[in-house]
Coordinates of C-alpha atoms in Angstrom, one line a residue:
Chain A
X1 CA 91.1 90.2 128.7
X2 CA 91.0 88.9 125.0
X3 CA 89.4 90.1 122.2
X4 CA 88.0 87.9 119.7
X5 CA 88.1 89.9 116.1
X6 CA 85.2 89.1 113.1
X7 CA 86.4 90.0 109.8
X8 CA 83.2 89.8 107.7
X9 CA 84.4 89.9 103.3
X10 CA 82.9 90.0 99.7
X11 CA 84.8 86.8 97.8
X12 CA 85.1 88.5 93.8
X13 CA 85.6 86.0 91.4
X14 CA 84.7 81.1 90.3
X15 CA 88.6 79.7 89.7
X16 CA 90.8 78.0 91.9
X17 CA 91.8 80.2 94.3
X18 CA 87.7 81.8 94.9
X19 CA 87.1 77.8 95.5
X20 CA 90.0 77.1 97.7
X21 CA 88.9 80.6 100.2
X22 CA 85.6 80.4 100.3
X23 CA 85.8 76.6 101.3
X24 CA 88.7 77.5 104.6
X25 CA 86.2 80.9 104.9
X26 CA 83.5 78.6 105.4
X27 CA 85.2 76.8 108.3
X28 CA 86.3 79.4 110.8
X29 CA 84.2 81.3 113.2
X30 CA 86.1 84.4 112.5
X31 CA 85.5 84.8 109.4
X32 CA 81.7 85.7 107.6
X33 CA 81.8 85.9 103.4
X34 CA 78.5 88.0 103.4
X35 CA 78.8 87.7 99.6
X36 CA 80.6 85.1 96.7
X37 CA 80.0 87.3 93.2
X38 CA 81.2 85.8 90.0
X39 CA 80.5 87.1 86.4
X40 CA 78.8 83.5 85.9
X41 CA 76.6 83.1 88.5
X42 CA 76.5 79.4 87.7
X43 CA 79.8 78.6 89.2
X44 CA 78.8 79.4 92.6
X45 CA 75.3 78.6 92.4
X46 CA 75.5 75.0 94.1
X47 CA 76.6 76.6 97.7
X48 CA 73.1 79.5 96.7
X49 CA 71.7 77.5 100.5
X50 CA 75.4 78.5 102.3
X51 CA 75.5 81.8 100.8
X52 CA 74.2 85.0 98.9
X53 CA 75.4 85.3 94.7
X54 CA 75.6 87.5 92.6
X55 CA 77.0 88.5 88.8
X56 CA 75.8 92.4 90.1
X57 CA 78.3 94.3 90.6
X58 CA 75.5 96.9 92.4
X59 CA 74.0 94.5 94.7
X60 CA 77.6 94.3 96.7
X61 CA 76.4 94.7 100.0
X62 CA 79.4 96.1 102.2
X63 CA 81.7 94.7 104.6
X64 CA 84.6 95.2 105.8
X65 CA 87.1 93.6 102.9
X66 CA 86.4 92.9 99.4
X67 CA 88.9 89.9 97.5
X68 CA 89.4 89.8 93.9
X69 CA 89.9 86.0 94.1
X70 CA 90.0 86.3 90.2
X71 CA 93.2 86.0 87.2
X72 CA 95.0 88.6 86.7
X73 CA 94.1 90.6 83.7
X74 CA 90.5 91.2 85.2
X75 CA 92.0 92.4 88.5
X76 CA 92.1 96.3 87.2
X77 CA 89.3 96.4 85.4
X78 CA 87.4 94.8 88.1
X79 CA 88.3 96.7 91.0
X80 CA 87.6 100.0 89.1
X81 CA 84.1 99.2 87.7
X82 CA 83.2 98.1 91.9
X83 CA 80.3 101.1 93.2
X84 CA 81.6 102.6 95.8
X85 CA 85.3 104.1 97.1
X86 CA 86.6 104.1 100.4
X87 CA 86.8 100.5 101.2
X88 CA 89.7 97.8 100.9
X89 CA 89.5 95.9 98.2
X90 CA 93.2 93.3 97.9
X91 CA 93.8 90.7 94.8
X92 CA 95.4 87.6 94.9
X93 CA 97.8 87.5 93.1
X94 CA 101.3 87.2 92.7
X95 CA 102.6 89.2 89.9
X96 CA 99.7 92.7 89.7
X97 CA 101.3 95.7 91.5
X98 CA 98.4 97.1 94.0
X99 CA 98.7 100.1 92.4
X100 CA 96.8 98.1 89.4
X101 CA 94.0 98.2 91.5
X102 CA 91.4 101.1 91.8
X103 CA 92.5 104.0 93.9
X104 CA 89.1 105.1 94.8
X105 CA 89.3 102.3 97.7
X106 CA 91.7 101.6 99.5
X107 CA 94.3 99.1 98.4
X108 CA 96.1 95.8 99.1
X109 CA 97.7 92.2 98.2
X110 CA 96.6 89.1 100.4
X111 CA 98.5 87.0 97.6
X112 CA 98.7 82.7 98.4
X113 CA 102.9 81.6 97.7
X114 CA 101.4 78.0 96.4
X115 CA 101.0 76.7 93.8
X116 CA 96.4 76.7 94.5
X117 CA 94.8 73.4 91.5
X118 CA 91.5 72.8 91.0
X119 CA 91.2 69.7 92.3
X120 CA 94.1 69.1 94.6
X121 CA 92.7 70.1 98.5
X122 CA 94.5 72.1 99.5
X123 CA 96.1 72.5 102.9
X124 CA 96.7 76.2 104.2
X125 CA 98.1 75.6 107.1
X126 CA 100.9 74.8 104.7
X127 CA 100.2 78.3 102.5
X128 CA 102.4 81.2 103.4
X129 CA 100.5 84.3 102.9
X130 CA 102.5 87.7 101.1
X131 CA 100.1 90.8 102.4
X132 CA 100.5 93.8 101.5
X133 CA 98.7 97.2 102.1
X134 CA 98.8 101.2 102.5
X135 CA 97.8 102.1 104.7
X136 CA 98.6 100.3 108.2
X137 CA 95.3 100.6 109.2
X138 CA 94.5 97.9 106.8
X139 CA 97.1 95.7 107.9
X140 CA 94.9 93.7 111.1
X141 CA 92.2 92.6 109.4
X142 CA 93.8 91.4 106.8
X143 CA 97.1 89.2 109.1
X144 CA 93.0 87.9 110.6
X145 CA 91.5 87.0 107.6
X146 CA 95.4 84.6 107.5
X147 CA 95.2 83.9 110.4
X148 CA 91.6 83.1 110.4
X149 CA 92.3 80.0 108.1
X150 CA 95.6 78.9 110.1
X151 CA 97.9 80.1 107.2
X152 CA 101.2 81.8 108.2
X153 CA 101.5 85.7 106.9
X154 CA 104.4 88.4 106.4
X155 CA 104.0 91.8 105.2
X156 CA 106.1 92.3 101.8
X157 CA 106.4 95.5 100.0
X158 CA 106.1 94.8 96.6
X159 CA 109.6 94.5 95.1
X160 CA 109.3 91.8 97.7
X161 CA 105.8 90.0 96.1
X162 CA 107.5 90.3 92.8
X163 CA 110.5 88.9 93.9
X164 CA 109.1 85.9 95.1
X165 CA 106.7 85.3 92.1
X166 CA 109.2 84.4 89.8
X167 CA 111.3 82.6 93.3
X168 CA 108.3 80.8 92.8
X169 CA 109.0 80.3 89.3
X170 CA 112.6 78.9 89.9
X171 CA 111.4 76.8 91.7
X172 CA 107.8 75.4 90.7
X173 CA 107.8 75.5 87.4
X174 CA 111.0 75.9 86.5
X175 CA 111.8 72.2 88.9
X176 CA 108.4 70.6 87.5
X177 CA 109.7 71.1 83.6
X178 CA 113.5 69.4 84.9
X179 CA 111.6 66.5 86.5
X180 CA 109.6 66.1 83.9
X181 CA 113.2 66.5 81.3
X182 CA 113.7 63.0 83.7
X183 CA 110.6 62.1 82.7
X184 CA 111.6 61.7 79.2
X185 CA 114.7 60.7 79.7
X186 CA 113.6 57.8 82.0
X187 CA 110.3 57.0 79.7
X188 CA 113.6 56.7 76.4
X189 CA 115.1 54.2 77.9
X190 CA 112.1 52.0 79.6
X191 CA 113.7 52.6 82.9
X192 CA 110.5 53.5 86.0
X193 CA 110.4 57.8 87.0
X194 CA 109.5 56.3 89.9
X195 CA 112.5 55.1 90.7
X196 CA 113.6 58.5 90.7
X197 CA 110.5 60.3 93.4
X198 CA 111.8 60.0 96.5
X199 CA 115.1 61.6 94.9
X200 CA 113.4 64.4 94.4
X201 CA 111.2 64.4 97.6
X202 CA 115.1 64.2 99.6
X203 CA 115.3 67.2 97.5
X204 CA 113.1 69.3 99.0
X205 CA 113.5 68.0 102.2
X206 CA 116.6 68.2 101.8
X207 CA 116.2 72.4 102.6
X208 CA 115.4 71.7 106.2
X209 CA 118.5 71.1 107.6
X210 CA 120.7 72.9 104.3
X211 CA 121.1 75.6 102.2
X212 CA 120.4 74.8 99.0
X213 CA 124.9 75.8 98.5
X214 CA 124.8 73.3 100.9
X215 CA 122.8 70.9 99.4
X216 CA 124.4 71.0 96.5
X217 CA 126.4 67.2 95.5
X218 CA 127.1 65.8 91.4
X219 CA 129.3 65.7 89.1
X220 CA 129.0 69.5 87.7
X221 CA 129.4 70.7 91.8
X222 CA 133.0 68.2 92.0
X223 CA 133.7 69.2 88.2
X224 CA 133.5 65.4 87.4
X225 CA 134.1 66.4 83.7
X226 CA 134.5 62.6 83.0
X227 CA 130.1 61.9 83.9
X228 CA 129.4 65.5 82.9
X229 CA 131.0 64.0 79.0
X230 CA 128.6 61.2 79.4
X231 CA 125.7 62.8 79.7
X232 CA 126.4 65.5 77.3
X233 CA 126.6 62.0 74.8
X234 CA 123.8 60.5 76.2
X235 CA 121.5 62.9 75.8
X236 CA 119.7 63.6 72.4
X237 CA 117.8 66.4 72.8
X238 CA 119.2 69.3 72.3
X239 CA 117.4 71.9 74.2
X240 CA 118.5 69.5 76.8
X241 CA 121.2 69.7 76.2
X242 CA 121.7 73.6 76.7
X243 CA 120.0 73.4 79.5
X244 CA 122.3 71.1 80.8
X245 CA 124.9 72.8 79.9
X246 CA 123.9 75.9 81.2
X247 CA 122.8 74.5 84.8
X248 CA 126.0 73.0 85.4
X249 CA 127.9 76.0 84.9
X250 CA 125.9 78.0 86.9
X251 CA 126.3 75.3 89.9
X252 CA 129.8 75.4 88.8
X253 CA 129.6 79.8 89.1
X254 CA 127.6 79.3 92.4
X255 CA 130.4 76.9 93.9
X256 CA 133.2 78.6 92.1
X257 CA 134.1 75.3 90.6
X258 CA 136.1 74.9 86.8
X259 CA 134.2 76.2 83.7
X260 CA 133.5 73.5 80.9
Chain H
X1 CA 108.2 25.5 104.2
X2 CA 110.0 28.8 104.2
X3 CA 113.9 29.4 103.5
X4 CA 116.1 31.8 104.9
X5 CA 118.5 33.6 103.0
X6 CA 121.9 34.4 105.0
X7 CA 124.3 37.0 102.6
X8 CA 127.6 37.4 103.7
X9 CA 129.5 40.3 102.4
X10 CA 132.9 41.9 102.2
X11 CA 132.8 45.2 102.4
X12 CA 134.9 47.9 100.6
X13 CA 135.3 51.6 100.5
X14 CA 134.6 54.2 103.6
X15 CA 132.5 57.2 102.5
X16 CA 129.7 58.0 103.0
X17 CA 128.1 55.7 100.5
X18 CA 129.3 52.8 103.4
X19 CA 129.6 53.7 106.0
X20 CA 125.7 54.2 105.1
X21 CA 125.5 50.5 104.4
X22 CA 127.5 49.3 107.2
X23 CA 124.8 50.5 109.4
X24 CA 122.5 49.2 107.2
X25 CA 123.6 45.4 107.1
X26 CA 124.6 45.7 110.2
X27 CA 121.0 46.1 111.1
X28 CA 119.7 43.1 110.1
X29 CA 120.2 39.0 110.9
X30 CA 120.3 38.5 107.4
X31 CA 123.4 40.2 106.0
X32 CA 126.9 38.7 107.6
X33 CA 129.7 41.5 107.2
X34 CA 132.6 39.3 107.3
X35 CA 134.9 42.7 107.2
X36 CA 135.5 45.5 106.3
X37 CA 138.2 47.0 104.4
X38 CA 139.3 50.4 103.6
X39 CA 142.4 51.4 102.7
X40 CA 143.3 53.9 105.6
X41 CA 142.5 51.8 108.3
X42 CA 142.5 55.2 110.4
X43 CA 138.5 56.2 108.6
X44 CA 137.3 52.0 109.8
X45 CA 138.9 51.4 113.6
X46 CA 136.2 53.2 116.0
X47 CA 133.9 49.6 114.3
X48 CA 136.4 47.5 114.8
X49 CA 135.1 45.6 118.3
X50 CA 132.3 44.8 115.4
X51 CA 133.7 43.2 112.9
X52 CA 137.0 42.6 111.0
X53 CA 138.5 45.4 110.1
X54 CA 141.8 45.0 107.2
X55 CA 143.6 48.0 104.8
X56 CA 145.3 44.9 103.3
X57 CA 143.6 43.2 100.4
X58 CA 145.9 40.3 100.5
X59 CA 144.4 39.4 103.7
X60 CA 140.0 39.8 102.0
X61 CA 138.0 36.6 103.7
X62 CA 135.7 34.1 101.1
X63 CA 132.7 36.3 101.4
X64 CA 129.2 35.8 98.9
X65 CA 129.6 39.5 97.5
X66 CA 132.6 42.0 97.6
X67 CA 131.1 45.7 97.0
X68 CA 132.8 48.3 96.1
X69 CA 131.1 51.4 97.7
X70 CA 134.4 53.5 96.4
X71 CA 134.6 56.4 94.5
X72 CA 134.0 56.7 90.8
X73 CA 136.6 56.5 90.2
X74 CA 138.6 54.1 92.1
X75 CA 136.0 50.7 90.6
X76 CA 138.3 49.8 87.8
X77 CA 141.8 49.6 89.4
X78 CA 140.1 48.5 92.9
X79 CA 138.7 45.9 91.0
X80 CA 141.6 44.9 89.6
X81 CA 143.8 44.4 92.0
X82 CA 141.5 42.3 94.5
X83 CA 143.4 39.2 95.1
X84 CA 141.1 36.5 93.5
X85 CA 138.5 35.3 90.7
X86 CA 135.3 33.4 90.4
X87 CA 133.8 35.6 92.8
X88 CA 131.0 37.8 92.8
X89 CA 132.2 41.8 93.1
X90 CA 129.8 44.5 92.5
X91 CA 129.8 48.5 92.6
X92 CA 127.6 50.9 94.1
X93 CA 127.6 54.2 91.2
X94 CA 125.5 54.9 89.1
X95 CA 127.8 56.2 86.2
X96 CA 130.4 53.3 86.2
X97 CA 130.1 51.0 83.8
X98 CA 129.5 46.8 84.9
X99 CA 132.5 46.5 82.4
X100 CA 134.4 48.4 84.1
X101 CA 135.2 45.4 86.7
X102 CA 137.6 43.4 85.8
X103 CA 136.3 40.0 83.8
X104 CA 138.2 38.2 86.3
X105 CA 135.4 38.2 88.6
X106 CA 131.3 37.8 88.5
X107 CA 129.9 41.3 87.7
X108 CA 126.9 42.6 89.5
X109 CA 125.9 46.4 90.2
X110 CA 124.7 48.3 93.5
X111 CA 123.3 51.4 93.0
X112 CA 121.3 53.4 95.7
X113 CA 119.6 56.1 93.4
X114 CA 119.5 58.4 96.4
X115 CA 122.2 61.3 97.3
X116 CA 124.1 60.4 100.0
X117 CA 126.1 62.0 102.2
X118 CA 127.6 62.3 105.0
X119 CA 126.5 63.3 107.5
X120 CA 122.1 63.3 107.2
X121 CA 120.2 59.3 108.4
X122 CA 119.8 57.7 105.8
X123 CA 116.3 55.4 105.6
X124 CA 117.1 52.7 103.2
X125 CA 113.2 51.7 102.8
X126 CA 113.0 55.0 100.6
X127 CA 115.7 54.3 98.5
X128 CA 115.6 52.1 95.2
X129 CA 118.0 50.1 94.4
X130 CA 119.6 49.5 91.4
X131 CA 121.0 46.1 90.1
X132 CA 122.8 44.7 87.1
X133 CA 124.1 41.8 87.1
X134 CA 125.5 39.3 83.4
X135 CA 125.0 36.4 85.5
X136 CA 121.1 35.7 86.5
X137 CA 122.6 32.9 89.0
X138 CA 124.1 36.6 91.2
X139 CA 121.1 38.3 90.9
X140 CA 119.5 36.6 94.1
X141 CA 122.1 37.5 96.3
X142 CA 121.6 41.3 95.9
X143 CA 117.7 41.3 96.3
X144 CA 118.2 39.2 98.9
X145 CA 120.7 41.9 99.9
X146 CA 118.2 45.7 99.4
X147 CA 115.3 42.8 100.6
X148 CA 117.3 42.7 104.1
X149 CA 117.6 46.6 104.1
X150 CA 114.0 47.6 102.9
X151 CA 114.9 48.1 99.8
X152 CA 112.6 48.5 96.9
X153 CA 115.0 47.2 94.6
X154 CA 114.6 47.0 90.4
X155 CA 116.7 45.1 87.7
X156 CA 118.0 47.4 84.7
X157 CA 120.0 46.6 82.9
X158 CA 123.3 49.1 82.0
X159 CA 121.4 51.8 79.6
X160 CA 118.5 52.1 81.6
X161 CA 121.0 52.1 85.5
X162 CA 122.8 55.8 83.0
X163 CA 119.4 57.0 81.7
X164 CA 119.0 56.8 85.9
X165 CA 121.5 58.4 86.6
X166 CA 121.6 61.2 84.5
X167 CA 118.0 61.8 84.6
X168 CA 118.8 62.1 88.7
X169 CA 121.3 65.0 87.2
X170 CA 118.3 67.0 85.9
X171 CA 116.0 66.2 89.3
X172 CA 118.3 66.6 91.8
X173 CA 121.7 68.4 91.5
X174 CA 119.7 71.1 88.7
X175 CA 117.1 71.5 90.9
X176 CA 118.5 72.3 93.5
X177 CA 120.6 74.8 91.6
X178 CA 117.1 76.7 91.1
X179 CA 116.4 76.1 94.8
X180 CA 119.8 78.5 94.8
X181 CA 118.4 80.9 92.4
X182 CA 115.4 81.2 94.0
X183 CA 117.6 81.9 97.3
X184 CA 118.9 84.4 95.6
X185 CA 116.4 86.6 93.9
X186 CA 114.4 86.4 97.2
X187 CA 117.6 87.6 99.2
X188 CA 118.2 90.7 96.7
X189 CA 114.9 92.8 98.1
X190 CA 116.1 90.8 101.3
X191 CA 112.7 88.1 100.8
X192 CA 112.4 85.6 103.0
X193 CA 113.4 82.0 100.8
X194 CA 111.7 79.7 103.6
X195 CA 108.4 81.2 102.5
X196 CA 108.7 79.7 99.7
X197 CA 109.8 75.6 100.9
X198 CA 106.0 74.4 101.7
X199 CA 105.9 75.5 97.9
X200 CA 108.8 73.0 97.0
X201 CA 107.2 70.3 98.4
X202 CA 104.5 70.3 97.2
X203 CA 105.5 71.0 93.7
X204 CA 107.9 67.4 94.6
X205 CA 104.8 65.9 96.5
X206 CA 102.4 66.4 93.6
X207 CA 104.0 63.6 91.6
X208 CA 102.2 61.1 93.5
X209 CA 99.0 62.5 91.8
X210 CA 100.0 63.7 88.5
X211 CA 102.7 63.4 85.8
X212 CA 105.2 66.3 85.5
X213 CA 103.0 67.5 82.0
X214 CA 100.0 67.3 84.4
X215 CA 102.2 69.4 86.7
X216 CA 103.0 71.7 85.3
X217 CA 101.2 75.9 85.5
X218 CA 102.7 79.1 85.3
X219 CA 103.8 82.1 83.0
X220 CA 105.0 79.4 80.3
X221 CA 102.5 77.3 80.0
X222 CA 100.2 79.8 80.4
X223 CA 102.3 81.9 78.0
X224 CA 101.4 84.2 79.9
X225 CA 103.1 87.3 78.1
X226 CA 103.5 89.6 79.8
X227 CA 104.2 88.4 83.5
X228 CA 107.8 86.5 81.7
X229 CA 108.2 90.6 80.5
X230 CA 108.7 90.8 83.5
X231 CA 110.5 88.6 85.0
X232 CA 112.9 88.7 82.3
X233 CA 113.5 93.0 83.6
X234 CA 113.1 91.9 87.4
X235 CA 116.5 89.1 86.9
X236 CA 119.9 91.7 86.6
X237 CA 121.7 88.6 86.5
X238 CA 121.9 87.6 83.3
X239 CA 123.4 83.8 84.1
X240 CA 119.6 83.7 85.2
X241 CA 118.1 85.7 82.2
X242 CA 118.9 82.7 79.7
X243 CA 118.4 80.1 82.1
X244 CA 114.7 81.5 82.7
X245 CA 114.6 82.5 79.0
X246 CA 115.7 78.3 78.3
X247 CA 113.5 76.6 80.8
X248 CA 110.3 78.7 79.1
X249 CA 111.3 78.0 75.7
X250 CA 111.9 74.0 77.3
X251 CA 108.1 74.8 78.9
X252 CA 106.2 75.4 75.3
X253 CA 108.0 72.7 73.8
X254 CA 106.5 70.4 75.7
X255 CA 103.5 72.0 75.9
X256 CA 103.3 72.9 72.0
X257 CA 102.0 76.3 73.6
X258 CA 104.2 79.6 71.4
X259 CA 106.8 80.3 72.1
X260 CA 109.8 83.8 73.2

């Protein structure tokens, strides 16, 4: 015997996450997007033939889940402004607390752990959804949403979600800034940054086989002071020099090799 | 009319780079590995049925190119110990100067820009070779070697190679240390580091479409001081806190957003 569950939602917000979620939800028969709310109708009116749209909170219809895919700063006020109670309301943010949602409704988080840009195509199959709920019975509609768009999902608590969001800043934003610095270093000598791209991809791919601890190579972990000195002399930007020193120290503390 | 060039080499060294180069050279008819020298025969004797091996520099045979795939610290002394002159001798290091090779021979560099581990399979098709020569006529045998193993190659000068090697430390070793820190942060809360792997890969993949400058997202570039403060409170390791601050500052200087 097989029970197929269908979940109805109202989507609120018109940014990157909202737009990509809308597209994904529209592609599965397991989710019905009953309505799309945006503060400004112009942001969603190109979809008016497929879905009911509104910019009036008083017009919001009944649904199993209300997905607030809005900016971090808008979550609390929008959730308070909802003219109903005791329904399931979730936000999609990594850093906003579940208790920032107004307690008149049942609260949850549906956080896609990925950096989602407006124009890039988004493949939810590869995007883990971190799900947080306060009541056990709110888990099923949210896991059903995740599975409907083929996303792997994981139940997390508030502390874990905060840790994942913080770790993502290191693994994504800060990593990308290191790419930027590498770009500046190569450009300065008219060397091609493109030559580094296979190395960058391999560094990420290696995590399929090894922990970052075991994957580490290079002058810092070898305590190759001659090369480290040479590199510090080559760096003209004092901030890049400071980053080089600090990350070299960090590697050497992790691996128990000598400090600079 | 089509001229096919065949290059003969003697390979010196038995480490990761030497071993992977040997395998790649053996697979192409365009390269003849005439001899494999290792300080200790035991390192290469499993290949004795395919190639002449030796641990005696006086036995080294005539070839178009001598490839010194040895550790950085061994390049100068090994090149001086070679009992011949006016032949083409190259090393494979990113950081050793071309002039560290003994000037009795013609000198060059054949630097595969990748972090090559012993047991990982290596696909030279994706590894750019940075080629440096002092005499124009030494370029062709080296580009022929690169093309024989299907590697893209680029002629670089000493400054460019040094810049690429330094940039690679940021893009590979330091990036990997950020992965390590992300790993520590997630483990501390029993959250799964695996959840971050799709984000890590996407961060690397995005460089196919965007420069690191344009790809930047997150609290630092948005100057989202509330989230930055929250993250700094969550970090218990003082070194991780220092790295968070320094890289946030670096992003904000790059993008002209406010300092911490």
